[in-house]
Short mmCIF file of C-alpha atoms in Angstrom, two decimals:
data_model
loop_
_atom_site.label_atom_id
_atom_site.label_comp_id
_atom_site.label_asym_id
_atom_site.label_seq_id
_atom_site.Cartn_x
_atom_site.Cartn_y
_atom_site.Cartn_z
CA MET A 1 55.64 234.88 55.19
CA LYS A 2 52.88 235.37 57.83
CA ASP A 3 52.43 231.61 57.88
CA ILE A 4 55.81 230.74 57.91
CA GLN A 5 55.08 229.36 61.59
CA LYS A 6 52.77 226.82 60.20
CA PHE A 7 54.85 226.23 57.32
CA LEU A 8 57.92 225.34 59.10
CA PHE A 9 56.29 223.26 61.57
CA GLY A 10 54.45 221.28 59.05
CA LEU A 11 57.83 220.22 57.44
CA ILE A 12 59.19 219.40 61.16
CA VAL A 13 56.02 217.07 61.69
CA THR A 14 56.05 215.63 58.15
CA GLY A 15 59.80 214.84 58.46
CA LEU A 16 59.93 213.52 62.08
CA GLY A 17 56.50 212.39 62.78
CA ALA A 18 56.48 214.01 66.31
CA LEU A 19 58.47 216.90 67.87
CA ALA A 20 58.42 218.97 71.32
CA ALA A 21 56.43 222.11 70.97
CA THR A 22 58.73 225.05 70.21
CA THR A 23 56.97 228.40 71.05
CA VAL A 24 57.53 231.62 69.01
CA PRO A 25 57.11 235.21 70.66
CA ASN A 26 55.03 236.66 67.69
CA VAL A 27 52.03 235.47 65.78
CA PHE A 28 51.13 237.74 62.66
CA GLN A 29 47.75 237.90 61.67
CA PRO A 30 46.47 238.57 58.10
CA GLY A 31 46.13 242.57 57.25
CA THR A 32 48.53 243.65 60.04
CA PRO A 33 52.05 245.24 59.43
CA ILE A 34 54.79 243.32 60.88
CA LYS A 35 58.30 244.63 62.07
CA ALA A 36 61.84 243.03 60.90
CA SER A 37 62.61 242.82 64.77
CA GLU A 38 59.46 240.71 65.42
CA VAL A 39 60.20 238.15 62.08
CA ASN A 40 64.03 237.79 63.35
CA ALA A 41 62.67 237.27 67.14
CA ASN A 42 60.63 234.15 65.37
CA PHE A 43 63.61 232.85 63.41
CA THR A 44 65.59 232.94 66.48
CA ALA A 45 62.94 231.00 68.29
CA LEU A 46 62.90 228.72 65.41
CA GLN A 47 66.57 228.13 65.16
CA THR A 48 66.78 227.40 68.98
CA GLY A 49 64.22 224.62 68.47
CA LEU A 50 65.95 223.24 65.43
CA ASN A 51 69.36 223.10 67.26
CA ALA A 52 67.59 221.50 70.24
CA LEU A 53 66.39 218.84 67.69
CA GLU A 54 69.90 218.35 65.93
CA THR A 55 71.36 217.19 69.23
CA LYS A 56 68.80 214.84 69.97
CA LEU A 57 68.54 213.11 66.47
CA PRO A 58 71.02 212.56 63.30
CA LEU A 59 69.38 215.57 61.20
CA LYS A 60 70.69 217.21 58.17
CA THR A 61 69.83 220.50 56.75
CA ALA A 62 68.37 221.39 53.47
CA ASP A 63 68.10 224.48 51.85
CA LEU A 64 64.69 225.62 50.57
CA THR A 65 64.54 226.85 46.97
CA ASP A 66 63.93 230.12 47.70
CA GLY A 67 67.01 230.30 50.01
CA SER A 68 65.47 232.31 52.63
CA VAL A 69 64.53 229.40 55.23
CA THR A 70 66.54 226.60 56.25
CA ALA A 71 64.63 223.57 57.75
CA PRO A 72 65.88 220.12 59.15
CA LYS A 73 65.30 216.71 57.67
CA PHE A 74 66.34 213.45 58.79
CA SER A 75 67.90 210.18 57.35
CA THR A 76 68.42 206.78 58.31
CA GLN A 77 71.03 204.25 57.14
CA ASN A 78 68.36 201.02 57.07
CA PRO A 79 65.53 200.85 54.97
CA VAL A 80 61.89 200.51 56.30
CA SER A 81 61.32 197.24 57.70
CA ASN A 82 57.86 195.89 58.42
CA GLY A 83 57.12 194.73 61.84
CA LYS A 84 59.62 197.39 63.65
CA PHE A 85 59.68 200.65 64.72
CA LEU A 86 62.09 203.53 64.62
CA SER A 87 64.28 204.14 67.54
CA TYR A 88 67.29 206.55 68.22
CA ASN A 89 70.32 204.56 69.49
CA GLY A 90 72.36 207.63 70.44
CA SER A 91 73.85 208.48 67.02
CA SER A 92 71.30 207.65 64.44
CA LEU A 93 67.63 206.30 63.69
CA VAL A 94 67.35 202.53 63.47
CA TRP A 95 64.77 200.06 62.95
CA ALA A 96 64.66 198.14 66.17
CA ASP A 97 62.15 195.10 67.17
CA GLY A 98 59.62 195.89 69.98
CA THR A 99 59.90 194.34 73.38
CA ALA A 100 57.99 191.13 73.64
CA GLY A 101 54.45 191.34 74.96
CA THR A 102 52.98 189.25 77.73
CA VAL A 103 51.50 185.87 76.93
CA GLY A 104 48.14 186.24 76.40
CA PRO A 105 45.24 184.08 78.37
CA GLN A 106 44.33 180.65 77.48
CA GLY A 107 41.70 180.39 74.45
CA PRO A 108 38.75 178.40 75.07
CA LYS A 109 38.38 174.79 74.35
CA GLY A 110 37.65 173.84 71.01
CA ASP A 111 34.89 172.03 69.43
CA PRO A 112 35.18 168.04 69.29
CA GLY A 113 37.01 166.85 66.53
CA THR A 114 34.94 164.03 64.22
CA ASN A 115 35.73 160.60 64.91
CA GLY A 116 38.46 158.92 63.03
CA ASN A 117 37.91 155.74 61.13
CA THR A 118 38.52 152.29 62.60
CA VAL A 119 40.25 149.50 60.98
CA LEU A 120 38.55 146.21 62.14
CA SER A 121 39.74 142.34 61.61
CA GLY A 122 38.29 138.68 61.88
CA SER A 123 38.13 135.58 59.63
CA GLY A 124 35.53 135.85 56.73
CA ALA A 125 33.69 138.46 55.44
CA PRO A 126 32.11 141.26 57.83
CA THR A 127 28.75 141.30 59.28
CA ALA A 128 26.34 144.16 58.55
CA SER A 129 26.39 145.09 62.29
CA LEU A 130 30.03 145.26 62.77
CA GLY A 131 31.84 148.68 62.68
CA ALA A 132 30.61 152.20 61.76
CA ASN A 133 30.33 153.82 58.40
CA GLY A 134 33.96 154.91 57.26
CA ASP A 135 35.45 151.88 58.83
CA PHE A 136 37.51 149.32 57.23
CA TYR A 137 37.57 145.44 57.76
CA LEU A 138 40.33 143.11 57.10
CA ASP A 139 39.56 139.54 56.42
CA SER A 140 42.87 137.86 58.23
CA ALA A 141 41.79 134.35 56.76
CA ALA A 142 41.49 135.35 52.83
CA SER A 143 43.99 138.67 53.18
CA VAL A 144 40.56 140.56 51.64
CA LEU A 145 40.28 144.25 52.63
CA TYR A 146 36.47 145.52 52.57
CA GLY A 147 35.63 149.26 53.04
CA PRO A 148 34.66 152.03 53.68
CA LYS A 149 31.35 151.13 55.29
CA ALA A 150 28.98 153.48 53.92
CA ASN A 151 25.12 153.89 54.41
CA ASN A 152 25.56 151.20 57.08
CA VAL A 153 26.59 148.67 54.48
CA TRP A 154 29.95 146.81 53.93
CA PRO A 155 30.78 146.40 50.04
CA ALA A 156 29.71 143.16 48.56
CA SER A 157 33.40 142.44 47.71
CA GLY A 158 36.79 143.41 49.12
CA THR A 159 40.16 144.36 47.74
CA SER A 160 42.47 141.07 47.73
CA LEU A 161 45.97 141.95 49.31
CA LYS A 162 47.59 138.78 47.51
CA GLY A 163 49.46 139.64 44.66
CA PRO A 164 49.35 137.59 41.22
CA GLN A 165 51.43 134.26 41.22
CA GLY A 166 55.07 134.84 40.60
CA ASN A 167 57.19 133.24 38.24
CA THR A 168 59.09 130.15 38.78
CA GLY A 169 62.36 130.51 40.34
CA ALA A 170 65.71 129.83 39.09
CA GLN A 171 67.30 126.49 39.88
CA GLY A 172 69.14 126.26 43.06
CA LEU A 173 72.69 125.16 43.52
CA GLN A 174 73.55 121.95 43.98
CA GLY A 175 73.64 120.70 47.67
CA ALA A 176 76.87 119.35 49.44
CA PRO A 177 77.29 115.85 49.42
CA GLY A 178 75.75 114.02 52.34
CA PRO A 179 77.66 111.61 55.02
CA GLN A 180 78.95 108.31 53.92
CA GLY A 181 76.15 105.70 54.88
CA GLN A 182 76.72 102.51 56.88
CA PRO A 183 77.60 99.41 54.77
CA GLY A 184 74.80 97.74 53.04
CA VAL A 185 73.86 94.11 52.53
CA SER A 186 74.27 92.27 49.20
CA GLY A 187 73.95 88.59 47.99
CA TYR A 188 70.15 88.26 48.97
CA GLN A 189 69.09 84.82 48.95
CA ARG A 190 66.00 82.90 49.84
CA VAL A 191 66.70 79.27 51.10
CA VAL A 192 63.87 77.14 51.35
CA ILE A 193 63.35 73.37 52.55
CA THR A 194 60.37 71.40 51.56
CA LEU A 195 58.47 68.91 53.66
CA SER A 196 55.90 66.55 51.88
CA ASN A 197 53.25 64.51 53.47
CA GLN A 198 53.70 65.40 57.15
CA THR A 199 52.18 63.94 59.99
CA LEU A 200 52.43 64.86 63.53
CA GLY A 201 50.78 62.55 66.15
CA ALA A 202 48.85 63.83 69.39
CA PHE A 203 50.88 66.47 71.30
CA GLY A 204 53.90 65.84 69.07
CA GLU A 205 56.63 68.34 67.90
CA ASN A 206 58.75 68.65 64.71
CA VAL A 207 61.78 70.99 64.68
CA GLN A 208 63.34 72.02 61.55
CA PHE A 209 66.63 73.99 60.48
CA VAL A 210 67.72 76.06 57.60
CA ASN A 211 71.38 77.14 57.17
CA CYS A 212 72.45 79.92 54.95
CA PRO A 213 75.35 79.17 52.49
CA THR A 214 78.84 79.70 53.70
CA GLY A 215 79.64 83.52 53.97
CA LYS A 216 75.90 84.45 54.43
CA ARG A 217 73.97 85.53 57.48
CA VAL A 218 70.25 85.15 58.03
CA VAL A 219 68.32 87.91 58.40
CA GLY A 220 64.88 86.56 58.54
CA GLY A 221 62.55 83.29 57.65
CA GLY A 222 59.55 81.66 58.34
CA LEU A 223 57.18 78.89 57.12
CA ILE A 224 54.17 78.29 54.96
CA VAL A 225 51.51 75.08 55.53
CA PHE A 226 49.74 73.62 53.01
CA ASN A 227 46.59 71.29 52.87
CA ALA A 228 46.63 71.06 56.85
CA VAL A 229 44.26 68.83 58.37
CA GLY A 230 44.11 70.00 62.20
CA ARG A 231 45.64 72.80 63.72
CA TRP A 232 49.27 73.19 63.18
CA LEU A 233 51.26 75.41 65.74
CA ASN A 234 54.42 77.34 65.29
CA GLY A 235 55.90 76.90 68.74
CA THR A 236 59.29 78.76 67.72
CA ASN A 237 59.97 80.66 64.67
CA GLY A 238 63.50 82.59 64.27
CA PRO A 239 67.05 82.78 64.21
CA SER A 240 69.14 79.81 66.05
CA SER A 241 72.58 81.35 65.25
CA ASP A 242 73.91 84.14 62.84
CA THR A 243 73.47 81.71 59.95
CA GLN A 244 70.60 79.42 60.94
CA TRP A 245 66.99 79.61 61.06
CA VAL A 246 64.53 77.48 63.37
CA VAL A 247 61.04 76.29 63.14
CA ALA A 248 59.25 74.05 65.79
CA LEU A 249 56.12 72.63 64.48
CA GLU A 250 53.55 71.78 67.33
CA ASN A 251 50.78 69.81 67.94
CA PHE A 252 48.63 70.48 71.29
CA SER A 253 45.90 68.16 70.45
CA ASN A 254 45.24 64.30 71.19
CA ALA A 255 44.58 63.80 67.44
CA THR A 256 46.97 63.14 64.73
CA ILE A 257 47.19 66.24 62.41
CA THR A 258 48.21 65.96 58.69
CA ALA A 259 49.83 68.56 55.93
CA GLY A 260 50.43 67.99 52.35
CA GLN A 261 53.45 69.95 52.36
CA ILE A 262 55.30 72.57 54.81
CA ASN A 263 57.71 75.15 53.08
CA ILE A 264 60.46 76.27 55.72
CA TYR A 265 62.46 79.23 54.61
CA ALA A 266 65.31 81.39 55.69
CA ILE A 267 66.23 84.89 54.08
CA CYS A 268 70.45 84.98 53.69
CA VAL A 269 72.42 87.85 52.69
CA THR A 270 76.32 88.55 52.33
CA ALA A 271 77.63 90.57 55.40
CA ASN A 272 80.19 93.39 54.40
#
């Protein structure tokens, strides 16, 4: 009983963490007699302190095993929560968040980061002086990717970005019919007149006509001279009407000219 002061305050401190000091009037020393009035006075002081605590905190009381001393204990409705502190809200103890602190000062500047790799491009394989170690290079002409460059050397061969040849596709759908064309020609016929052993005097002219058959129109013509002596000139060579081709043979020299054979022809067709 002489250590009752330390015992009771130990229970209070253990249960609550911290309490205001309560002064007891009598302190007992080992080997000294005690009086009942002094013990009662100490209990009265302790009871007064406990009553004061019960008005400030939601406390419960628990009987000690010997039934001679009553000590307070507290309980909370909420379990322990990490990062929070115990607070009294007027009726019970609760775990609450602390007030946010002020923002700390800005930290020092960090160390420079390592350089990132670069993807270069061009036409043809990369040259040894191009790029840095870790870089890649795209040959846009051949669609080949080289890299990464290591020990200042590009890989001897790159990776082709082209896929394998695909399979032949299915037959496409039949297209829509085209528009109606213009009327064509038919009844092609080559009409020829033959002139044998022709002679043309100095500065002379010989005009010949080739006519198409009835119902046909001329679309072309011409002449062929065989075994000529002297210079035969073609002064006129063309259509004279829709159905006739005309050829004018000319001699612009002062000497007579001859030809073994002259074929004059017209191309005739049936007009639709």
